mmCIF file of C-alpha atoms in Angstrom:
data_model
loop_
_atom_site.group_PDB
_atom_site.id
_atom_site.type_symbol
_atom_site.label_atom_id
_atom_site.label_comp_id
_atom_site.label_asym_id
_atom_site.label_seq_id
_atom_site.Cartn_x
_atom_site.Cartn_y
_atom_site.Cartn_z
ATOM 1 C CA MET E 1 0.137 -0.308 -0.068
ATOM 2 C CA GLU E 2 1.341 3.766 -0.868
ATOM 3 C CA PRO E 3 -0.140 6.007 2.159
ATOM 4 C CA PRO E 4 0.727 9.707 2.368
ATOM 5 C CA LYS E 5 4.250 10.653 3.316
ATOM 6 C CA THR E 6 3.854 13.622 5.000
ATOM 7 C CA VAL E 7 5.035 14.500 8.539
ATOM 8 C CA THR E 8 3.325 15.594 11.637
ATOM 9 C CA ALA E 9 4.309 18.652 13.862
ATOM 10 C CA GLY E 10 7.583 18.078 15.009
ATOM 11 C CA GLY E 11 8.418 15.586 12.749
ATOM 12 C CA LEU E 12 8.580 12.487 15.339
ATOM 13 C CA ARG E 13 6.048 10.532 13.818
ATOM 14 C CA THR E 14 4.626 10.480 10.382
ATOM 15 C CA ASP E 15 1.063 9.616 9.111
ATOM 16 C CA GLU E 16 2.534 6.358 7.213
ATOM 17 C CA ASP E 17 3.372 5.005 10.875
ATOM 18 C CA ALA E 18 -0.251 5.807 12.140
ATOM 19 C CA TYR E 19 -1.799 4.153 8.914
ATOM 20 C CA TYR E 20 0.420 1.144 10.007
ATOM 21 C CA ASP E 21 -0.684 1.253 13.621
ATOM 22 C CA ALA E 22 -4.289 1.150 12.645
ATOM 23 C CA PHE E 23 -3.215 -1.428 9.901
ATOM 24 C CA THR E 24 -2.376 -3.588 12.717
ATOM 25 C CA ARG E 25 -5.243 -3.581 14.472
ATOM 26 C CA PHE E 26 -7.725 -4.014 12.054
ATOM 27 C CA LEU E 27 -5.922 -7.537 10.738
ATOM 28 C CA ALA E 28 -5.627 -8.079 14.496
ATOM 29 C CA ASN E 29 -9.545 -8.430 14.662
ATOM 30 C CA SER E 30 -10.137 -9.329 10.905
ATOM 31 C CA ASP E 31 -10.673 -13.089 9.679
ATOM 32 C CA GLU E 32 -9.019 -11.897 6.363
ATOM 33 C CA LYS E 33 -5.894 -13.290 6.034
ATOM 34 C CA VAL E 34 -7.335 -16.513 6.883
ATOM 35 C CA THR E 35 -9.644 -16.532 4.254
ATOM 36 C CA THR E 36 -7.287 -14.952 1.761
ATOM 37 C CA HIS E 37 -4.472 -17.669 2.424
ATOM 38 C CA ALA E 38 -6.803 -20.086 1.564
ATOM 39 C CA TYR E 39 -7.654 -18.944 -1.477
ATOM 40 C CA LEU E 40 -4.019 -17.982 -2.442
ATOM 41 C CA ASP E 41 -3.072 -21.685 -1.384
ATOM 42 C CA GLU E 42 -5.147 -23.169 -4.282
ATOM 43 C CA VAL E 43 -4.394 -20.540 -6.885
ATOM 44 C CA VAL E 44 -0.275 -21.612 -6.048
ATOM 45 C CA ARG E 45 -1.587 -25.247 -6.179
ATOM 46 C CA ARG E 46 -2.688 -24.977 -9.638
ATOM 47 C CA LEU E 47 0.205 -22.910 -11.063
ATOM 48 C CA PRO E 48 2.330 -25.118 -13.611
ATOM 49 C CA ALA E 49 5.665 -23.427 -11.846
ATOM 50 C CA ARG E 50 6.147 -21.438 -8.703
ATOM 51 C CA ARG E 51 9.987 -19.933 -9.342
ATOM 52 C CA VAL E 52 9.317 -16.075 -8.981
ATOM 53 C CA PHE E 53 6.036 -14.452 -6.501
ATOM 54 C CA LEU E 54 6.205 -10.795 -7.228
ATOM 55 C CA ASP E 55 3.588 -9.520 -4.300
ATOM 56 C CA ILE E 56 3.162 -5.092 -4.855
ATOM 57 C CA GLY E 57 2.045 -3.129 -1.678
ATOM 58 C CA PRO E 58 2.826 -6.069 0.789
ATOM 59 C CA ALA E 59 2.100 -3.973 3.659
ATOM 60 C CA ASP E 60 3.399 -6.177 6.844
ATOM 61 C CA GLY E 61 4.322 -8.868 4.797
ATOM 62 C CA ALA E 62 2.401 -11.796 6.531
ATOM 63 C CA THR E 63 0.890 -12.952 3.792
ATOM 64 C CA THR E 64 4.341 -12.572 1.392
ATOM 65 C CA ARG E 65 5.905 -14.801 4.032
ATOM 66 C CA HIS E 66 3.009 -17.206 3.555
ATOM 67 C CA VAL E 67 2.878 -17.325 -0.340
ATOM 68 C CA GLY E 68 6.619 -17.282 -0.780
ATOM 69 C CA ARG E 69 7.247 -20.598 1.124
ATOM 70 C CA SER E 70 6.035 -22.179 -2.063
ATOM 71 C CA PHE E 71 8.552 -20.323 -4.256
ATOM 72 C CA ASP E 72 11.903 -19.872 -5.114
ATOM 73 C CA ARG E 73 12.223 -16.284 -4.923
ATOM 74 C CA THR E 74 10.064 -13.449 -3.550
ATOM 75 C CA VAL E 75 10.195 -9.961 -5.235
ATOM 76 C CA CYS E 76 8.331 -7.474 -3.853
ATOM 77 C CA VAL E 77 7.550 -3.648 -4.770
ATOM 78 C CA GLU E 78 6.803 -1.288 -1.359
ATOM 79 C CA PRO E 79 6.871 2.472 -1.420
ATOM 80 C CA SER E 80 6.289 2.649 2.131
ATOM 81 C CA GLU E 81 9.062 2.836 4.473
ATOM 82 C CA PRO E 82 7.082 1.839 7.483
ATOM 83 C CA MET E 83 6.010 -0.972 5.541
ATOM 84 C CA ARG E 84 9.512 -2.070 4.608
ATOM 85 C CA ARG E 85 10.628 -1.745 8.295
ATOM 86 C CA ALA E 86 8.053 -4.289 8.963
ATOM 87 C CA LEU E 87 8.917 -6.264 5.561
ATOM 88 C CA ALA E 88 12.242 -6.602 6.771
ATOM 89 C CA ARG E 89 11.923 -8.517 10.042
ATOM 90 C CA THR E 90 8.765 -10.677 8.232
ATOM 91 C CA CYS E 91 10.446 -11.672 4.907
ATOM 92 C CA PRO E 92 13.933 -11.097 5.491
ATOM 93 C CA ASP E 93 15.260 -12.929 2.308
ATOM 94 C CA ALA E 94 12.514 -11.105 -0.254
ATOM 95 C CA VAL E 95 13.725 -8.551 -2.847
ATOM 96 C CA VAL E 96 12.495 -5.150 -2.078
ATOM 97 C CA LEU E 97 11.686 -2.693 -4.356
ATOM 98 C CA ALA E 98 10.796 0.793 -3.035
ATOM 99 C CA GLU E 99 9.707 2.661 -6.232
ATOM 100 C CA PRO E 100 6.010 2.554 -6.877
ATOM 101 C CA VAL E 101 5.091 -0.264 -9.636
ATOM 102 C CA HIS E 102 4.634 2.492 -12.327
ATOM 103 C CA ARG E 103 8.395 2.997 -12.238
ATOM 104 C CA ALA E 104 9.642 -0.280 -10.322
ATOM 105 C CA ASP E 105 11.082 -3.289 -12.377
ATOM 106 C CA PRO E 106 11.396 -6.776 -11.050
ATOM 107 C CA GLY E 107 13.830 -7.764 -13.827
ATOM 108 C CA VAL E 108 12.646 -11.348 -13.874
ATOM 109 C CA GLY E 109 9.813 -12.572 -15.032
ATOM 110 C CA VAL E 110 6.988 -13.873 -12.397
ATOM 111 C CA ASP E 111 4.793 -16.817 -12.192
ATOM 112 C CA LEU E 112 2.455 -15.647 -9.708
ATOM 113 C CA ALA E 113 1.571 -11.498 -9.652
ATOM 114 C CA LEU E 114 -0.416 -10.361 -6.649
ATOM 115 C CA LEU E 115 -1.761 -6.979 -5.991
ATOM 116 C CA SER E 116 -3.684 -6.770 -2.841
ATOM 117 C CA HIS E 117 -5.707 -4.018 -1.437
ATOM 118 C CA VAL E 118 -3.213 -1.609 -3.756
ATOM 119 C CA LEU E 119 -5.222 0.152 -6.510
ATOM 120 C CA TYR E 120 -6.844 2.365 -4.038
ATOM 121 C CA TYR E 121 -3.767 4.839 -4.431
ATOM 122 C CA ILE E 122 -3.554 4.480 -7.898
ATOM 123 C CA PRO E 123 -5.662 7.012 -9.437
ATOM 124 C CA ARG E 124 -8.183 5.297 -11.802
ATOM 125 C CA GLN E 125 -7.569 6.400 -15.243
ATOM 126 C CA GLU E 126 -4.155 4.378 -14.488
ATOM 127 C CA TRP E 127 -5.589 1.040 -13.256
ATOM 128 C CA ALA E 128 -5.668 -0.277 -16.915
ATOM 129 C CA ALA E 129 -1.702 0.779 -18.192
ATOM 130 C CA THR E 130 -0.985 -0.747 -14.349
ATOM 131 C CA LEU E 131 -2.287 -3.715 -14.729
ATOM 132 C CA ARG E 132 -1.126 -4.176 -18.536
ATOM 133 C CA ARG E 133 2.472 -3.233 -16.744
ATOM 134 C CA VAL E 134 2.396 -5.963 -14.391
ATOM 135 C CA LEU E 135 1.029 -8.579 -16.885
ATOM 136 C CA GLY E 136 3.769 -7.626 -19.049
ATOM 137 C CA TRP E 137 6.013 -9.232 -16.130
ATOM 138 C CA VAL E 138 3.481 -12.666 -16.050
ATOM 139 C CA GLU E 139 5.281 -15.636 -17.547
ATOM 140 C CA PRO E 140 2.721 -17.683 -19.848
ATOM 141 C CA GLY E 141 1.045 -19.955 -18.160
ATOM 142 C CA GLY E 142 1.666 -17.610 -14.355
ATOM 143 C CA THR E 143 -1.481 -15.642 -13.122
ATOM 144 C CA LEU E 144 -2.018 -11.896 -11.930
ATOM 145 C CA LEU E 145 -4.332 -11.486 -8.840
ATOM 146 C CA VAL E 146 -5.858 -8.220 -8.174
ATOM 147 C CA ILE E 147 -7.446 -8.082 -4.421
ATOM 148 C CA GLN E 148 -10.051 -5.257 -3.317
ATOM 149 C CA GLN E 149 -12.960 -4.773 -1.279
ATOM 150 C CA ASP E 150 -16.259 -5.958 -2.684
ATOM 151 C CA PRO E 151 -17.802 -2.747 -3.691
ATOM 152 C CA ASP E 152 -21.214 -3.982 -2.070
ATOM 153 C CA ASN E 153 -19.933 -4.885 1.261
ATOM 154 C CA ALA E 154 -20.464 -3.067 4.618
ATOM 155 C CA CYS E 155 -17.385 -1.578 4.260
ATOM 156 C CA MET E 156 -17.653 0.199 1.015
ATOM 157 C CA ARG E 157 -21.006 1.330 1.935
ATOM 158 C CA MET E 158 -19.787 3.201 4.584
ATOM 159 C CA VAL E 159 -16.729 4.493 1.686
ATOM 160 C CA ARG E 160 -19.699 5.818 -0.408
ATOM 161 C CA HIS E 161 -21.586 7.345 3.039
ATOM 162 C CA PHE E 162 -18.595 9.398 3.615
ATOM 163 C CA THR E 163 -16.510 10.138 0.794
ATOM 164 C CA GLY E 164 -18.629 9.379 -2.199
ATOM 165 C CA VAL E 165 -15.662 6.879 -3.936
ATOM 166 C CA GLY E 166 -16.774 3.550 -5.051
ATOM 167 C CA PHE E 167 -14.189 0.811 -6.219
ATOM 168 C CA GLY E 168 -15.142 -2.466 -8.119
ATOM 169 C CA LEU E 169 -13.115 -4.294 -10.698
ATOM 170 C CA ARG E 170 -15.729 -5.297 -13.075
ATOM 171 C CA GLU E 171 -15.575 -2.348 -15.299
ATOM 172 C CA LEU E 172 -11.786 -2.903 -15.252
ATOM 173 C CA ALA E 173 -11.888 -6.533 -16.471
ATOM 174 C CA GLY E 174 -13.965 -5.384 -19.616
ATOM 175 C CA GLU E 175 -11.349 -2.766 -20.028
ATOM 176 C CA LEU E 176 -8.726 -5.339 -19.676
ATOM 177 C CA ALA E 177 -10.442 -7.732 -22.243
ATOM 178 C CA ALA E 178 -11.424 -5.345 -24.666
ATOM 179 C CA ALA E 179 -8.255 -3.926 -25.206
ATOM 180 C CA PRO E 180 -5.827 -4.366 -28.233
ATOM 181 C CA ASP E 181 -2.973 -5.725 -26.004
ATOM 182 C CA GLY E 182 -5.065 -6.962 -23.447
ATOM 183 C CA PRO E 183 -4.308 -10.320 -21.514
ATOM 184 C CA THR E 184 -4.245 -14.252 -23.760
ATOM 185 C CA GLY E 185 -5.834 -16.128 -21.168
ATOM 186 C CA ASP E 186 -8.820 -16.525 -18.756
ATOM 187 C CA LEU E 187 -9.976 -13.371 -17.158
ATOM 188 C CA ARG E 188 -12.651 -14.075 -14.264
ATOM 189 C CA LEU E 189 -14.010 -12.593 -10.853
ATOM 190 C CA GLU E 190 -14.465 -14.046 -7.608
ATOM 191 C CA SER E 191 -14.874 -13.418 -4.233
ATOM 192 C CA VAL E 192 -13.101 -14.156 -0.609
ATOM 193 C CA PRO E 193 -15.214 -13.226 2.415
ATOM 194 C CA ALA E 194 -13.825 -11.233 5.269
ATOM 195 C CA HIS E 195 -15.523 -10.133 8.730
ATOM 196 C CA TYR E 196 -13.722 -7.802 10.917
ATOM 197 C CA ARG E 197 -15.158 -7.862 14.969
ATOM 198 C CA SER E 198 -14.260 -6.250 17.950
ATOM 199 C CA ASP E 199 -15.723 -5.709 21.441
ATOM 200 C CA ASP E 200 -13.758 -2.322 21.291
ATOM 201 C CA LEU E 201 -15.807 0.634 19.980
ATOM 202 C CA ALA E 202 -12.618 3.283 20.089
ATOM 203 C CA GLU E 203 -10.541 0.732 18.318
ATOM 204 C CA THR E 204 -13.451 0.290 16.140
ATOM 205 C CA VAL E 205 -13.729 3.705 14.979
ATOM 206 C CA THR E 206 -9.817 3.646 14.360
ATOM 207 C CA VAL E 207 -10.473 0.989 12.579
ATOM 208 C CA ALA E 208 -12.924 2.435 10.256
ATOM 209 C CA GLY E 209 -11.215 5.453 9.794
ATOM 210 C CA PHE E 210 -8.461 4.001 8.313
ATOM 211 C CA LEU E 211 -10.441 2.207 6.056
ATOM 212 C CA LEU E 212 -11.523 5.674 4.748
ATOM 213 C CA SER E 213 -8.209 6.317 4.551
ATOM 214 C CA PHE E 214 -8.386 6.917 0.848
ATOM 215 C CA PRO E 215 -5.412 9.804 -1.372
ATOM 216 C CA GLY E 216 -7.879 12.618 -2.176
ATOM 217 C CA SER E 217 -10.607 12.284 0.105
ATOM 218 C CA THR E 218 -11.600 14.692 3.481
ATOM 219 C CA PRO E 219 -11.676 12.559 6.145
ATOM 220 C CA PRO E 220 -14.909 12.822 8.077
ATOM 221 C CA THR E 221 -14.578 13.724 11.750
ATOM 222 C CA ARG E 222 -14.224 11.281 14.830
ATOM 223 C CA GLU E 223 -17.205 11.671 16.118
ATOM 224 C CA ALA E 224 -19.081 11.121 12.586
ATOM 225 C CA VAL E 225 -17.101 7.997 12.572
ATOM 226 C CA GLU E 226 -18.464 6.937 15.555
ATOM 227 C CA GLU E 227 -21.951 7.212 15.134
ATOM 228 C CA TYR E 228 -21.870 5.057 11.870
ATOM 229 C CA VAL E 229 -20.169 2.699 13.451
ATOM 230 C CA GLN E 230 -22.427 2.618 16.282
ATOM 231 C CA ARG E 231 -25.397 2.713 13.710
ATOM 232 C CA HIS E 232 -24.679 0.363 11.708
ATOM 233 C CA PHE E 233 -21.725 -1.900 12.743
ATOM 234 C CA ARG E 234 -23.035 -2.632 16.235
ATOM 235 C CA THR E 235 -24.747 -5.769 16.794
ATOM 236 C CA GLU E 236 -27.165 -7.122 19.209
ATOM 237 C CA ASP E 237 -24.740 -8.535 21.657
ATOM 238 C CA GLY E 238 -23.274 -5.138 21.691
ATOM 239 C CA THR E 239 -20.107 -6.213 20.105
ATOM 240 C CA TYR E 240 -18.794 -4.939 16.541
ATOM 241 C CA ARG E 241 -18.600 -6.382 13.173
ATOM 242 C CA ILE E 242 -17.583 -5.133 9.708
ATOM 243 C CA ALA E 243 -17.822 -7.390 6.681
ATOM 244 C CA HIS E 244 -15.557 -6.556 4.293
ATOM 245 C CA HIS E 245 -15.525 -9.329 1.634
ATOM 246 C CA GLN E 246 -12.948 -9.271 -0.950
ATOM 247 C CA GLU E 247 -13.418 -8.990 -5.121
ATOM 248 C CA VAL E 248 -10.346 -10.925 -6.973
ATOM 249 C CA LEU E 249 -9.771 -10.379 -10.340
ATOM 250 C CA ARG E 250 -7.915 -13.434 -11.181
ATOM 251 C CA VAL E 251 -5.957 -13.264 -15.413
ATOM 252 C CA GLU E 252 -4.308 -16.777 -16.221
ATOM 253 C CA ARG E 253 -2.039 -16.199 -18.914
ATOM 254 C CA SER E 254 -2.488 -18.531 -21.425
ATOM 255 C CA GLY E 255 1.002 -20.724 -22.205
ATOM 256 C CA ALA E 256 3.756 -22.216 -20.701
ATOM 257 C CA ARG E 257 7.338 -21.363 -19.953
ATOM 258 C CA THR E 258 10.191 -22.097 -22.283
ATOM 259 C CA ASP E 259 12.630 -21.674 -19.953
ATOM 260 C CA ASP E 260 12.375 -25.729 -18.718
#
């Protein structure tokens, strides 16, 4: 992920650090990693070769480490410095590129390329070009996966309520399929369920604020977010639950590697 790189008063703490803290809280109470890892395990199992794994926007590296165990090499693209610090601890053997994806070059063909919750931080008009660039690195027989929030889940309804912004991969899939230089191979949309649960209101509000942190949007007040959380995410037993099912664009390139 690519959060903003501004520095708060005094220069002691960056917005990236606050973003990382909220991200960590979110994952601690979500089953996203469990459900996503199960999905990725099935994708990896079907690959004809498992030489190089490319993770674009790996964040803390938990998924990178899980998937990378099945590959000979792991390459990451991670512009965020706090995320790179966490990644160095989680995946010390990975090759990490600090450039954003539109400037990065892994220098090697890959069997699986993953962009998980990355496109939010790239202007919408650049999505198709970004994926075509990444597909240029994917070997024949390899797979590109793009994971985002399902546009119809509870999390994205909150995002639309406060920002008017919506994200979905169906239109992007059509753009890729229709492009003259589009992918040769199978392209499909799939779904992976996920839920965040907590009994702590303050933490849930902080997490909701993290989920609303899109570049270019004006963040709502904490009071407004808390009111929304109480109204829409509080359950009958007094705990909080946010459904954030994921949408996956899966592109499988036809053909087979010729360097065996």
